[in-house]
Amino acid sequence: MATYQTRFGSLQNFEKGGVEVINDDARNYAFSNLYEVAAAAEPYEKVAVGKNLKYVLEAIRAEGTSPWYTTSHDEAAIVMDGEIEIRLVKLEGKLVAEDHEGTTMLEGTPKGPKMGYIVARRGHMALLPKGAAYQFHAAKPGVILLQTIRGDLTVERWKDICQK
Amino acid sequence: MGDGKAQHSTPNRHGYHAFQIGGFKFERDEYFAHISWPGGNHIMPVDKFLKALMRDVAWNFFYGVVNFDEVFGTTNHYGTVDVFAGLYNGGYRARNKHRMETFRSDEVRPVFEAMLDDWTIEGFDPFAAPEETGTAFGPKRGNNHAAVTRKRVVARRMVGLNDDTPLRGDESGFRVNRHFADVDQTEPEVHAEPGFENEVHAFNFFAYLSRSDVTWNPSITSVVKDSLVCPTTEEFVLPIIHGNDRVEWFVQLSDEIHWDVTDRETGAPRARVVMKAGDVAAMPADIRHQGFSPKRSMLLVWENADSELPELYAKKKLKPNPVDF
Ligand SMILES: [Fe+2]
């Protein structure tokens, strides 16, 4: 019986495909590679690699300890490379308005009861629940793909990351 | 609005029933599905037809246009559905040979479900990759009721939470697929303080996908308002050509898929998109696309379920491409 090798990507090792235009403009496809984006990003920079009106998928280079963040809605984090610790604190009182969308950075360490922590590696998905504050920690560089809404911290640099 | 009643006939000499919705008639023989309407006929290999019909039924007509091939398909209007022949085909349109009838979705669904169940024989699984299933061809022989009535996974918040759609494991009958035998199955460490067990949550998403028993069937695993992460495992050819009614996005999680992208209205070629692990690409709102996956691969399909979008794109109030740069 044949054996199969499943090919995942990583910061160190990824291959890129691309758009082969027949009768079109490659920019219509906003084609990028999230490992390439994270390789060129600052730690915890939130670079949009997908945008569907107000919703975004952000590629985040996880390296060292991040600031604390919160949102008025759930977010989902998919670890695409490395090992990332996610620390969660239940916020006392509302620090962001219910209608404020996207990720908000908090000053310092938030007050509130510890909810717990997660240690996630490549291929793991974690809930970043609304009403919680969270912090990432990665001893070595890793990559997070974050399902969220475009916010104050979202970086858009399509011209730099996409095939033209 | 058409008449959505199924025609309950006696079986033909191959053992299959005929079905009808409005002016569209459907018959099968040993190899083919025959579709006819006043003024036209169409023929499709029955395996191809059943694989497309399976998706149309399981997805409740999905987003936008489900082209079974270059001629026949459905367009979802979320409550009503157009059944068409030649509507998105340049040649048919040029000579006004196309036909389209609109039905209530709940009229078409039972007819399609009954046809899928009647025409799928024992040993054929329309959701499986070709190497994983028996033949669709031949005279009527048994059925595969269990395979054609699978429920699509639709998480409300995230897979694995209490009161949400469950994780997959050997014990629930979801074994690791032969193409994903090397996918790490270890779960993340989750340390929840008492009272926060249902909020401190993580799971092995790639292991979950490695245990998918279906191909080309996006299911919902995480939800942020109208933003839906809809991963799917892909092998061989997407059995439909999906015509978008909004922008959708792909993130290739593993391996490689090639996409043929053609014009939504006419099917004229526009681009090929080759995606490898980590690649991200948008499918604009004015195209249709069909994927080819040489090895079973993991694809994250990302949808915006905002119900106002189809009209905004149709009326050109939104541009078909997602970002300008
Ligand atoms: Fe699609």
Short mmCIF file of C-alpha atoms and ligand atoms in Angstrom, two decimals:
data_model
loop_
_atom_site.label_atom_id
_atom_site.label_comp_id
_atom_site.label_asym_id
_atom_site.label_seq_id
_atom_site.Cartn_x
_atom_site.Cartn_y
_atom_site.Cartn_z
CA MET A 1 0.00 0.00 0.00
CA ALA A 2 1.22 3.46 -0.84
CA THR A 3 2.22 5.73 1.99
CA TYR A 4 1.28 9.35 1.81
CA GLN A 5 3.06 12.40 3.08
CA THR A 6 0.88 15.26 4.18
CA ARG A 7 2.58 18.55 3.42
CA PHE A 8 2.04 21.36 5.87
CA GLY A 9 3.88 24.66 5.78
CA SER A 10 6.02 26.41 8.37
CA LEU A 11 7.96 29.65 8.74
CA GLN A 12 11.12 27.79 7.78
CA ASN A 13 9.68 25.69 5.02
CA PHE A 14 6.87 26.68 2.72
CA GLU A 15 6.27 26.55 -0.99
CA LYS A 16 4.08 29.02 -2.81
CA GLY A 17 1.68 28.42 -5.65
CA GLY A 18 0.20 31.34 -7.54
CA VAL A 19 -2.28 32.74 -9.99
CA GLU A 20 -1.75 31.87 -13.65
CA VAL A 21 -3.70 34.54 -15.45
CA ILE A 22 -5.59 33.59 -18.62
CA ASN A 23 -7.89 36.57 -19.04
CA ASP A 24 -7.92 38.41 -15.75
CA ASP A 25 -5.93 40.52 -13.28
CA ALA A 26 -4.05 38.51 -10.64
CA ARG A 27 -4.87 41.18 -8.06
CA ASN A 28 -8.52 40.04 -8.08
CA TYR A 29 -7.39 36.97 -6.14
CA ALA A 30 -5.35 38.81 -3.44
CA PHE A 31 -3.01 35.83 -3.46
CA SER A 32 -0.52 35.61 -0.58
CA ASN A 33 1.11 33.04 1.65
CA LEU A 34 0.56 33.37 5.39
CA TYR A 35 4.02 31.96 6.25
CA GLU A 36 5.69 34.46 3.96
CA VAL A 37 3.61 37.25 5.52
CA ALA A 38 4.46 36.15 9.08
CA ALA A 39 8.15 35.70 8.19
CA ALA A 40 8.31 39.38 7.20
CA ALA A 41 6.16 40.71 10.07
CA GLU A 42 6.99 42.16 13.47
CA PRO A 43 6.04 40.04 16.48
CA TYR A 44 2.27 40.19 17.04
CA GLU A 45 1.64 42.46 14.08
CA LYS A 46 -1.87 41.57 12.87
CA VAL A 47 -1.60 41.46 9.09
CA ALA A 48 -4.81 40.84 7.16
CA VAL A 49 -4.39 38.06 4.59
CA GLY A 50 -8.14 37.70 4.00
CA LYS A 51 -10.82 40.38 4.09
CA ASN A 52 -14.52 39.94 3.45
CA LEU A 53 -15.99 43.39 4.08
CA LYS A 54 -15.66 43.88 7.84
CA TYR A 55 -14.35 40.39 8.55
CA VAL A 56 -10.67 39.49 8.36
CA LEU A 57 -8.27 36.60 8.66
CA GLU A 58 -5.05 37.88 10.19
CA ALA A 59 -1.65 36.24 9.96
CA ILE A 60 0.21 36.86 13.21
CA ARG A 61 3.86 36.18 13.90
CA ALA A 62 3.94 34.88 17.46
CA GLU A 63 7.31 35.55 19.08
CA GLY A 64 7.95 36.23 22.77
CA THR A 65 5.10 37.53 24.92
CA SER A 66 2.28 39.57 23.39
CA PRO A 67 0.33 42.41 24.95
CA TRP A 68 -3.04 41.52 26.46
CA TYR A 69 -6.01 41.80 24.13
CA THR A 70 -9.79 41.64 24.33
CA THR A 71 -12.80 41.80 22.02
CA SER A 72 -16.55 42.27 22.28
CA HIS A 73 -17.02 39.09 20.22
CA ASP A 74 -15.45 35.64 19.98
CA GLU A 75 -12.30 35.14 17.94
CA ALA A 76 -10.77 31.86 16.79
CA ALA A 77 -7.03 31.23 16.63
CA ILE A 78 -5.54 28.49 14.46
CA VAL A 79 -1.91 27.75 15.20
CA MET A 80 -0.21 27.31 11.83
CA ASP A 81 3.34 26.87 13.14
CA GLY A 82 5.18 26.57 16.45
CA GLU A 83 3.95 26.14 20.00
CA ILE A 84 1.93 28.94 21.53
CA GLU A 85 0.66 29.42 25.04
CA ILE A 86 -2.62 31.28 25.33
CA ARG A 87 -3.35 32.80 28.76
CA LEU A 88 -6.92 33.78 29.59
CA VAL A 89 -8.32 36.16 32.22
CA LYS A 90 -12.00 36.91 32.81
CA LEU A 91 -12.42 40.66 32.59
CA GLU A 92 -14.20 42.42 35.42
CA GLY A 93 -16.54 44.93 33.87
CA LYS A 94 -16.75 45.83 30.21
CA LEU A 95 -13.54 47.32 28.86
CA VAL A 96 -14.81 47.55 25.28
CA ALA A 97 -18.25 48.57 24.07
CA GLU A 98 -20.49 45.75 22.84
CA ASP A 99 -20.56 47.29 19.34
CA HIS A 100 -16.80 47.85 19.11
CA GLU A 101 -15.48 45.20 16.75
CA GLY A 102 -12.00 43.86 16.23
CA THR A 103 -9.18 43.28 18.67
CA THR A 104 -8.42 45.87 21.36
CA MET A 105 -5.06 46.04 23.10
CA LEU A 106 -5.15 46.43 26.88
CA GLU A 107 -2.72 48.45 28.98
CA GLY A 108 -0.61 46.30 31.28
CA THR A 109 -2.03 43.19 32.93
CA PRO A 110 -5.82 42.99 33.16
CA LYS A 111 -7.62 42.57 36.48
CA GLY A 112 -9.85 39.57 36.93
CA PRO A 113 -9.93 35.90 37.76
CA LYS A 114 -7.65 33.55 35.83
CA MET A 115 -9.66 31.40 33.43
CA GLY A 116 -6.80 29.08 32.57
CA TYR A 117 -4.32 28.54 29.78
CA ILE A 118 -3.87 26.53 26.60
CA VAL A 119 -0.71 25.20 25.02
CA ALA A 120 -1.41 24.77 21.32
CA ARG A 121 0.77 23.55 18.49
CA ARG A 122 0.49 23.50 14.72
CA GLY A 123 -2.98 22.42 13.66
CA HIS A 124 -4.72 23.30 16.90
CA MET A 125 -7.67 25.71 17.07
CA ALA A 126 -8.44 27.74 20.20
CA LEU A 127 -11.41 29.84 21.20
CA LEU A 128 -10.67 33.40 22.32
CA PRO A 129 -14.00 33.95 24.04
CA LYS A 130 -15.74 37.31 24.22
CA GLY A 131 -15.44 38.99 27.58
CA ALA A 132 -12.01 37.48 28.22
CA ALA A 133 -8.57 39.02 27.98
CA TYR A 134 -5.88 36.92 26.35
CA GLN A 135 -2.15 36.94 25.89
CA PHE A 136 0.05 34.84 23.61
CA HIS A 137 3.48 33.53 24.48
CA ALA A 138 5.81 31.74 22.09
CA ALA A 139 9.37 30.79 23.10
CA LYS A 140 10.23 30.32 19.41
CA PRO A 141 8.62 32.08 16.43
CA GLY A 142 5.26 30.64 15.43
CA VAL A 143 2.28 31.64 13.31
CA ILE A 144 -1.36 32.21 14.25
CA LEU A 145 -4.21 32.57 11.78
CA LEU A 146 -6.86 34.64 13.55
CA GLN A 147 -10.53 34.71 12.58
CA THR A 148 -11.76 38.10 13.70
CA ILE A 149 -13.22 41.43 12.60
CA ARG A 150 -11.15 44.29 11.20
CA GLY A 151 -10.12 46.50 14.12
CA ASP A 152 -7.77 49.26 15.20
CA LEU A 153 -4.82 46.86 15.23
CA THR A 154 -5.45 45.24 11.82
CA VAL A 155 -2.64 45.99 9.37
CA GLU A 156 -3.50 46.01 5.67
CA ARG A 157 -0.60 45.99 3.24
CA TRP A 158 -2.00 44.11 0.29
CA LYS A 159 0.42 45.69 -2.17
CA ASP A 160 3.34 44.21 -0.26
CA ILE A 161 1.96 40.73 0.35
CA CYS A 162 -0.11 39.90 -2.75
CA GLN A 163 0.79 38.67 -6.20
CA LYS A 164 0.45 41.50 -8.74
CA MET B 1 -43.17 29.75 -9.53
CA GLY B 2 -43.13 26.19 -10.85
CA ASP B 3 -44.85 23.07 -9.74
CA GLY B 4 -42.44 21.19 -7.50
CA LYS B 5 -44.20 17.86 -7.36
CA ALA B 6 -42.22 14.70 -7.87
CA GLN B 7 -43.54 12.27 -10.40
CA HIS B 8 -43.86 8.89 -8.79
CA SER B 9 -43.54 6.45 -11.61
CA THR B 10 -43.05 2.73 -11.67
CA PRO B 11 -39.35 1.89 -12.00
CA ASN B 12 -37.90 1.71 -15.52
CA ARG B 13 -36.27 -1.45 -16.89
CA HIS B 14 -33.05 -0.61 -15.03
CA GLY B 15 -34.97 -0.38 -11.78
CA TYR B 16 -34.86 3.40 -11.34
CA HIS B 17 -37.71 5.85 -10.82
CA ALA B 18 -38.15 9.02 -12.87
CA PHE B 19 -38.55 12.39 -11.17
CA GLN B 20 -39.96 15.72 -12.20
CA ILE B 21 -39.90 19.31 -10.97
CA GLY B 22 -41.93 21.71 -13.05
CA GLY B 23 -40.81 21.27 -16.65
CA PHE B 24 -37.62 19.41 -15.74
CA LYS B 25 -37.67 15.61 -16.01
CA PHE B 26 -34.94 13.34 -14.65
CA GLU B 27 -34.31 9.72 -15.61
CA ARG B 28 -31.37 7.41 -15.12
CA ASP B 29 -30.17 4.29 -16.87
CA GLU B 30 -27.11 2.19 -16.12
CA TYR B 31 -24.57 4.90 -16.99
CA PHE B 32 -26.30 8.22 -17.35
CA ALA B 33 -28.65 10.79 -15.88
CA HIS B 34 -30.95 12.19 -18.56
CA ILE B 35 -32.39 15.63 -17.95
CA SER B 36 -35.06 16.98 -20.25
CA TRP B 37 -37.24 20.07 -20.45
CA PRO B 38 -39.54 21.48 -23.11
CA GLY B 39 -37.13 22.33 -25.91
CA GLY B 40 -33.99 20.59 -24.63
CA ASN B 41 -32.19 17.52 -23.35
CA HIS B 42 -29.00 16.97 -21.43
CA ILE B 43 -27.00 13.91 -20.47
CA MET B 44 -24.47 13.47 -17.65
CA PRO B 45 -22.52 10.45 -16.40
CA VAL B 46 -24.60 9.33 -13.42
CA ASP B 47 -21.67 9.20 -10.99
CA LYS B 48 -20.90 12.84 -11.75
CA PHE B 49 -24.57 13.75 -11.48
CA LEU B 50 -25.04 12.00 -8.12
CA LYS B 51 -21.89 13.54 -6.64
CA ALA B 52 -23.14 17.01 -7.61
CA LEU B 53 -26.67 16.26 -6.40
CA MET B 54 -25.25 15.05 -3.07
CA ARG B 55 -23.60 18.43 -2.45
CA ASP B 56 -26.65 20.38 -3.56
CA VAL B 57 -28.85 18.43 -1.13
CA ALA B 58 -26.39 18.43 1.79
CA TRP B 59 -25.66 22.13 1.47
CA ASN B 60 -29.28 23.13 1.02
CA PHE B 61 -28.30 24.66 -2.36
CA PHE B 62 -25.18 26.32 -0.84
CA TYR B 63 -24.11 29.89 -1.64
CA GLY B 64 -24.94 31.07 -5.14
CA VAL B 65 -24.75 28.78 -8.14
CA VAL B 66 -24.18 25.03 -7.99
CA ASN B 67 -23.32 24.10 -11.58
CA PHE B 68 -23.54 20.31 -11.93
CA ASP B 69 -21.63 20.82 -15.20
CA GLU B 70 -21.53 23.47 -17.94
CA VAL B 71 -25.29 23.16 -18.52
CA PHE B 72 -27.40 22.06 -15.56
CA GLY B 73 -27.55 23.46 -12.04
CA THR B 74 -29.28 25.44 -9.31
CA THR B 75 -29.05 29.01 -8.01
CA ASN B 76 -29.86 29.60 -4.38
CA HIS B 77 -31.98 32.59 -3.43
CA TYR B 78 -32.29 31.41 0.17
CA GLY B 79 -35.97 30.48 0.28
CA THR B 80 -36.41 29.99 -3.43
CA VAL B 81 -34.13 28.21 -5.84
CA ASP B 82 -33.71 28.46 -9.62
CA VAL B 83 -33.33 25.17 -11.46
CA PHE B 84 -31.71 25.86 -14.83
CA ALA B 85 -30.28 24.43 -18.02
CA GLY B 86 -27.90 26.54 -20.09
CA LEU B 87 -28.44 29.67 -18.00
CA TYR B 88 -24.72 30.15 -17.38
CA ASN B 89 -23.55 28.86 -20.74
CA GLY B 90 -22.50 31.32 -23.44
CA GLY B 91 -23.72 29.11 -26.28
CA TYR B 92 -27.16 28.41 -24.87
CA ARG B 93 -27.62 32.07 -23.97
CA ALA B 94 -26.56 33.28 -27.42
CA ARG B 95 -29.40 31.30 -29.04
CA ASN B 96 -31.86 31.75 -26.18
CA LYS B 97 -31.82 27.97 -25.61
CA HIS B 98 -31.63 28.20 -21.84
CA ARG B 99 -34.41 27.38 -19.43
CA MET B 100 -34.86 28.47 -15.83
CA GLU B 101 -37.68 27.78 -13.40
CA THR B 102 -37.96 29.12 -9.87
CA PHE B 103 -39.33 27.00 -7.04
CA ARG B 104 -39.67 27.22 -3.31
CA SER B 105 -36.56 25.52 -1.89
CA ASP B 106 -38.75 23.19 0.16
CA GLU B 107 -40.38 21.97 -3.08
CA VAL B 108 -37.10 21.06 -4.76
CA ARG B 109 -35.32 19.58 -1.75
CA PRO B 110 -37.60 16.54 -1.25
CA VAL B 111 -37.50 15.72 -4.97
CA PHE B 112 -33.70 15.94 -5.05
CA GLU B 113 -33.44 13.91 -1.84
CA ALA B 114 -35.72 11.18 -3.19
CA MET B 115 -33.84 11.07 -6.51
CA LEU B 116 -30.48 10.87 -4.74
CA ASP B 117 -31.70 8.05 -2.53
CA ASP B 118 -33.33 6.10 -5.37
CA TRP B 119 -30.44 6.47 -7.82
CA THR B 120 -27.57 5.76 -5.39
CA ILE B 121 -26.92 2.03 -5.33
CA GLU B 122 -25.37 -0.13 -2.65
CA GLY B 123 -21.63 0.44 -2.35
CA PHE B 124 -21.59 3.90 -3.97
CA ASP B 125 -20.89 6.85 -1.70
CA PRO B 126 -21.27 10.17 -3.55
CA PHE B 127 -19.25 12.00 -0.86
CA ALA B 128 -16.24 9.66 -1.06
CA ALA B 129 -13.15 9.97 -3.24
CA PRO B 130 -13.16 7.58 -6.24
CA GLU B 131 -10.62 5.23 -4.60
CA GLU B 132 -12.81 4.91 -1.52
CA THR B 133 -16.08 3.91 -3.10
CA GLY B 134 -17.68 1.32 -5.33
CA THR B 135 -19.29 2.01 -8.65
CA ALA B 136 -22.34 4.17 -9.30
CA PHE B 137 -23.09 2.33 -12.55
CA GLY B 138 -25.34 -0.56 -13.38
CA PRO B 139 -28.92 -1.59 -12.70
CA LYS B 140 -30.68 -0.74 -9.45
CA ARG B 141 -29.13 -2.74 -6.64
CA GLY B 142 -29.84 -1.91 -3.00
CA ASN B 143 -29.22 1.59 -1.67
CA ASN B 144 -26.77 3.61 0.42
CA HIS B 145 -29.25 5.44 2.57
CA ALA B 146 -26.77 6.08 5.39
CA ALA B 147 -24.27 7.76 3.06
CA VAL B 148 -26.73 10.05 1.32
CA THR B 149 -28.42 11.29 4.48
CA ARG B 150 -25.29 12.43 6.34
CA LYS B 151 -25.85 15.70 8.13
CA ARG B 152 -23.49 18.54 7.34
CA VAL B 153 -21.55 19.73 10.39
CA VAL B 154 -22.65 23.22 11.37
CA ALA B 155 -21.00 24.53 14.54
CA ARG B 156 -22.81 27.37 16.27
CA ARG B 157 -19.71 28.70 18.06
CA MET B 158 -16.87 26.17 17.83
CA VAL B 159 -16.56 22.44 17.36
CA GLY B 160 -16.13 20.57 20.65
CA LEU B 161 -17.86 23.01 23.00
CA ASN B 162 -20.70 21.74 25.17
CA ASP B 163 -23.98 21.93 23.27
CA ASP B 164 -22.11 22.28 20.01
CA THR B 165 -21.09 19.84 17.30
CA PRO B 166 -18.77 17.10 18.65
CA LEU B 167 -15.15 16.21 17.97
CA ARG B 168 -14.34 13.11 15.89
CA GLY B 169 -12.64 9.94 17.05
CA ASP B 170 -12.34 6.21 16.42
CA GLU B 171 -15.10 5.60 18.97
CA SER B 172 -17.57 7.77 17.04
CA GLY B 173 -16.68 5.96 13.80
CA PHE B 174 -14.41 8.65 12.32
CA ARG B 175 -11.09 6.96 11.59
CA VAL B 176 -8.05 8.76 10.27
CA ASN B 177 -8.15 8.81 6.48
CA ARG B 178 -5.52 6.74 4.66
CA HIS B 179 -4.01 9.93 3.14
CA PHE B 180 -3.67 11.54 6.57
CA ALA B 181 -2.11 8.64 8.50
CA ASP B 182 0.88 10.89 9.31
CA VAL B 183 -1.18 13.74 10.79
CA ASP B 184 -0.37 14.29 14.48
CA GLN B 185 -3.34 13.32 16.64
CA THR B 186 -2.27 14.79 19.99
CA GLU B 187 -4.66 17.28 21.52
CA PRO B 188 -3.61 20.70 22.83
CA GLU B 189 -3.05 21.13 26.57
CA VAL B 190 -6.15 22.81 27.97
CA HIS B 191 -5.98 23.94 31.61
CA ALA B 192 -9.29 25.49 32.64
CA GLU B 193 -9.94 26.91 36.09
CA PRO B 194 -13.17 25.65 37.70
CA GLY B 195 -16.18 27.32 36.10
CA PHE B 196 -14.38 28.17 32.86
CA GLU B 197 -14.33 24.69 31.31
CA ASN B 198 -16.60 25.67 28.43
CA GLU B 199 -14.72 28.88 27.60
CA VAL B 200 -11.14 27.72 27.83
CA HIS B 201 -11.35 25.52 24.77
CA ALA B 202 -9.04 24.22 22.08
CA PHE B 203 -8.89 21.12 19.93
CA ASN B 204 -6.71 19.51 17.29
CA PHE B 205 -8.28 21.00 14.18
CA PHE B 206 -6.00 19.17 11.71
CA ALA B 207 -6.67 15.83 13.45
CA TYR B 208 -10.39 16.62 13.27
CA LEU B 209 -10.03 17.17 9.51
CA SER B 210 -7.88 14.06 9.07
CA ARG B 211 -10.92 12.10 10.29
CA SER B 212 -13.40 13.60 7.84
CA ASP B 213 -15.18 10.81 5.96
CA VAL B 214 -16.30 13.07 3.11
CA THR B 215 -14.67 15.10 0.36
CA TRP B 216 -15.58 18.53 -1.00
CA ASN B 217 -18.05 19.23 1.79
CA PRO B 218 -17.32 22.43 3.72
CA SER B 219 -18.56 22.19 7.30
CA ILE B 220 -18.60 24.98 9.84
CA THR B 221 -16.09 24.72 12.70
CA SER B 222 -15.90 28.25 14.11
CA VAL B 223 -18.13 31.28 13.96
CA VAL B 224 -17.51 35.01 14.50
CA LYS B 225 -20.86 36.66 13.79
CA ASP B 226 -21.32 36.13 9.99
CA SER B 227 -17.72 34.96 9.50
CA LEU B 228 -17.71 31.19 9.06
CA VAL B 229 -14.62 29.01 8.97
CA CYS B 230 -15.72 26.12 6.76
CA PRO B 231 -12.89 23.60 6.37
CA THR B 232 -13.16 20.61 4.11
CA THR B 233 -10.97 17.76 2.93
CA GLU B 234 -10.47 17.50 -0.80
CA GLU B 235 -9.44 14.64 -3.06
CA PHE B 236 -9.87 14.24 -6.81
CA VAL B 237 -12.24 16.79 -8.42
CA LEU B 238 -14.82 19.14 -6.91
CA PRO B 239 -18.01 17.53 -8.29
CA ILE B 240 -19.66 20.88 -8.95
CA ILE B 241 -18.52 24.15 -10.48
CA HIS B 242 -19.30 26.71 -7.82
CA GLY B 243 -20.59 30.06 -9.04
CA ASN B 244 -20.13 32.71 -6.37
CA ASP B 245 -22.79 35.17 -5.26
CA ARG B 246 -20.27 36.86 -2.94
CA VAL B 247 -16.53 36.74 -2.37
CA GLU B 248 -15.26 33.60 -0.70
CA TRP B 249 -11.72 32.89 0.45
CA PHE B 250 -9.51 29.83 0.51
CA VAL B 251 -6.66 29.07 2.89
CA GLN B 252 -4.78 25.95 1.83
CA LEU B 253 -3.95 24.17 5.10
CA SER B 254 -2.11 21.18 3.65
CA ASP B 255 -0.92 19.79 0.34
CA GLU B 256 -2.06 21.30 -2.94
CA ILE B 257 -5.17 22.16 -4.97
CA HIS B 258 -5.41 23.54 -8.50
CA TRP B 259 -8.41 25.71 -9.30
CA ASP B 260 -9.86 26.41 -12.71
CA VAL B 261 -11.52 29.81 -12.57
CA THR B 262 -13.98 30.84 -15.25
CA ASP B 263 -16.48 33.63 -15.75
CA ARG B 264 -19.56 33.22 -13.59
CA GLU B 265 -22.00 34.03 -16.40
CA THR B 266 -20.43 32.39 -19.44
CA GLY B 267 -17.83 29.90 -18.22
CA ALA B 268 -15.07 31.61 -20.25
CA PRO B 269 -11.62 30.88 -18.73
CA ARG B 270 -10.14 33.60 -16.50
CA ALA B 271 -7.35 32.07 -14.43
CA ARG B 272 -5.81 29.02 -12.85
CA VAL B 273 -4.92 29.26 -9.19
CA VAL B 274 -2.44 26.81 -7.69
CA MET B 275 -2.54 26.74 -3.90
CA LYS B 276 0.00 25.11 -1.59
CA ALA B 277 0.06 24.90 2.20
CA GLY B 278 -0.16 28.41 3.67
CA ASP B 279 -1.41 30.03 0.47
CA VAL B 280 -4.40 32.35 0.78
CA ALA B 281 -6.56 33.46 -2.14
CA ALA B 282 -9.91 35.11 -2.75
CA MET B 283 -12.46 33.84 -5.22
CA PRO B 284 -14.13 37.01 -6.56
CA ALA B 285 -17.92 37.39 -6.64
CA ASP B 286 -18.13 37.23 -10.45
CA ILE B 287 -16.43 33.89 -11.11
CA ARG B 288 -17.06 30.16 -10.90
CA HIS B 289 -14.42 27.70 -9.83
CA GLN B 290 -13.64 24.00 -9.79
CA GLY B 291 -10.85 22.41 -7.76
CA PHE B 292 -8.51 19.49 -8.42
CA SER B 293 -6.68 17.87 -5.50
CA PRO B 294 -4.12 15.17 -6.42
CA LYS B 295 -3.78 14.01 -2.79
CA ARG B 296 -6.38 14.42 -0.08
CA SER B 297 -5.75 17.91 1.25
CA MET B 298 -7.11 20.23 3.92
CA LEU B 299 -8.75 23.41 2.69
CA LEU B 300 -10.18 26.18 4.80
CA VAL B 301 -13.08 27.80 2.96
CA TRP B 302 -13.95 31.11 4.55
CA GLU B 303 -17.44 32.48 4.04
CA ASN B 304 -19.30 35.66 4.92
CA ALA B 305 -22.88 34.55 5.61
CA ASP B 306 -24.36 38.08 5.62
CA SER B 307 -27.68 37.51 3.85
CA GLU B 308 -27.64 40.97 2.22
CA LEU B 309 -24.51 40.26 0.17
CA PRO B 310 -25.95 38.49 -2.90
CA GLU B 311 -28.18 41.44 -3.76
CA LEU B 312 -25.41 43.99 -3.17
CA TYR B 313 -23.10 42.13 -5.56
CA ALA B 314 -25.87 41.46 -8.09
CA LYS B 315 -26.73 45.17 -8.16
CA LYS B 316 -23.01 46.02 -8.40
CA LYS B 317 -23.12 48.01 -5.16
CA LEU B 318 -20.07 46.01 -4.13
CA LYS B 319 -17.07 45.34 -6.36
CA PRO B 320 -16.47 41.65 -7.15
CA ASN B 321 -12.86 41.73 -5.89
CA PRO B 322 -12.34 41.91 -2.12
CA VAL B 323 -9.47 44.42 -1.88
CA ASP B 324 -7.96 47.10 -4.09
CA PHE B 325 -4.24 47.67 -4.07
FE FE C 1 -16.67 27.76 -3.73
#
